[in-house]
Amino acid sequence: MGNKWSDRLILSVVPLKSMVRSLFIFKVAHTPRRIFNVFKILLSMKLSRWMKKPVVWGIPPIVMVEPTNICNLKCPMCPSGNGDMARPRGRLDLQNFKKLMDDIGPYVYQIQFWNQGEPFLNKQFLDMVRYAKHYGVMTQTSTNGHFIRTLDEAKAVVQSGLDQIIFSLDGTNPETYAKYRVGGDFNVVMKGLENLAQAKRELKSKRPLIELQFLVFKHNRDELAEIVNIARKNQVERVAFKTAQIYSAEQGLEYLPQDTDFTRYEFDGKEFKLKSELPNFCKRLWLNSTVNWDGSVSPCCFDKDADYAMEFLFEKKVPFKTVFKNEKYMAFRRQILTDRKSIEMCRNCTEGLKEPYARIVEIQDKISIEHFLNEMRQKEPTKVELK
């Protein structure tokens, strides 16, 4: 996803300028303890990569917490929606979440409320957001947008203190939207966006920052400009154009666009493989971790079925800080540092790819948007006309 030099200054997939803008929107407490933890974990990560031996000081500044792995949609390439998920279904209990936050809250910078499933299907979800905000952390969630049906529900989201919300919207009309978001209702999602924008206006709140996530497929490749128009009309701050993850050649042939800028794979005539070799390193094992609804701790969100669960926090009543440095976690890091490709889930992972797996544009940044759309016009003739 080539772009101008200033957009290449990225942290993960987020452009540096977007990160800077976020500092003026997100409400985060930069405490000495939190800052020192980041310093320790970054230093230990650098040493580990250099020595090819895991060293861990501190805990990850970002923790993904799964409110539920239940979903109302049946997206064909999502384990939660298509029925492929093998682990039990359930919802995170608020009291268990509070115990987790009491353990890690003073140290972490960000809680990402997602993994598998639809967060709003957990009725205690906004209570969790409120509790996390007591610790001064940044809070994010990703939703399919079907459960902000009224203005009052939208106001509850705003009043919870949520810093960012990502709406999955992979189409600009009911037909293209429903091709992947099976069981979803485009009009319901659009109404949810409208409700949230109105709630922010009425409550005079900058939060949550609203981002649209647009998975680029073969059937919606010509809707890039229209999704920007939708974002503008609904006071959305960002759009993330994201490549899709597939699990079979059949899925690749059906869904992936021919435009190589919007696929993380290359096709050899038989199977799809990641475009570049992955390094024997993964920063997620220091900077991120995933706690599933049942307390199982996965190394990252690519561990869909918790096959690599390091421990069960709630069942064993063990602190997260202990689990993050236990022998099983350290052994996994050693394997990543020496032979990452031997781990199956890593062979279909985005971490370490030469090109980012998503392209984020700021709606207020007209120059970057025009640059992006012009670039896409040159790569493939499309109906990309801004209104």
PDB file of C-alpha atoms in Angstrom, residues 20 53 62 88 141 143 152-153 170 184 190 194 201 242 279 293 319 326 330 356 380:
ATOM      1  CA  VAL A  20      -0.442  12.545  17.222  1.00  0.00           C
ATOM      2  CA  LYS A  53      16.854 -15.064  23.738  1.00  0.00           C
ATOM      3  CA  ILE A  62      -1.654  -3.032  25.272  1.00  0.00           C
ATOM      4  CA  PRO A  88     -16.597 -22.776  24.150  1.00  0.00           C
ATOM      5  CA  THR A 141     -13.690  -1.445  20.687  1.00  0.00           C
ATOM      6  CA  THR A 143     -18.234  -3.558  16.455  1.00  0.00           C
ATOM      7  CA  ASP A 152     -30.116   6.735  24.263  1.00  0.00           C
ATOM      8  CA  GLU A 153     -27.926   3.705  23.508  1.00  0.00           C
ATOM      9  CA  ASP A 170     -17.464  -3.478   4.091  1.00  0.00           C
ATOM     10  CA  GLY A 184     -26.217  -8.065   8.796  1.00  0.00           C
ATOM     11  CA  MET A 190     -25.896   3.382   9.155  1.00  0.00           C
ATOM     12  CA  GLU A 194     -26.003   8.520  12.812  1.00  0.00           C
ATOM     13  CA  ARG A 201     -22.879  16.527  19.201  1.00  0.00           C
ATOM     14  CA  LYS A 242      -7.849  -3.319   5.348  1.00  0.00           C
ATOM     15  CA  PRO A 279      11.185 -12.590  10.491  1.00  0.00           C
ATOM     16  CA  TRP A 293     -13.699 -14.226  27.888  1.00  0.00           C
ATOM     17  CA  PRO A 319      -2.202 -12.763  38.285  1.00  0.00           C
ATOM     18  CA  ASN A 326       5.749 -17.980  32.999  1.00  0.00           C
ATOM     19  CA  MET A 330       8.918 -17.785  27.569  1.00  0.00           C
ATOM     20  CA  PRO A 356       1.176  -2.647   6.324  1.00  0.00           C
ATOM     21  CA  GLU A 380      -7.187   0.004 -11.407  1.00  0.00           C
TER      22      GLU A 380
END
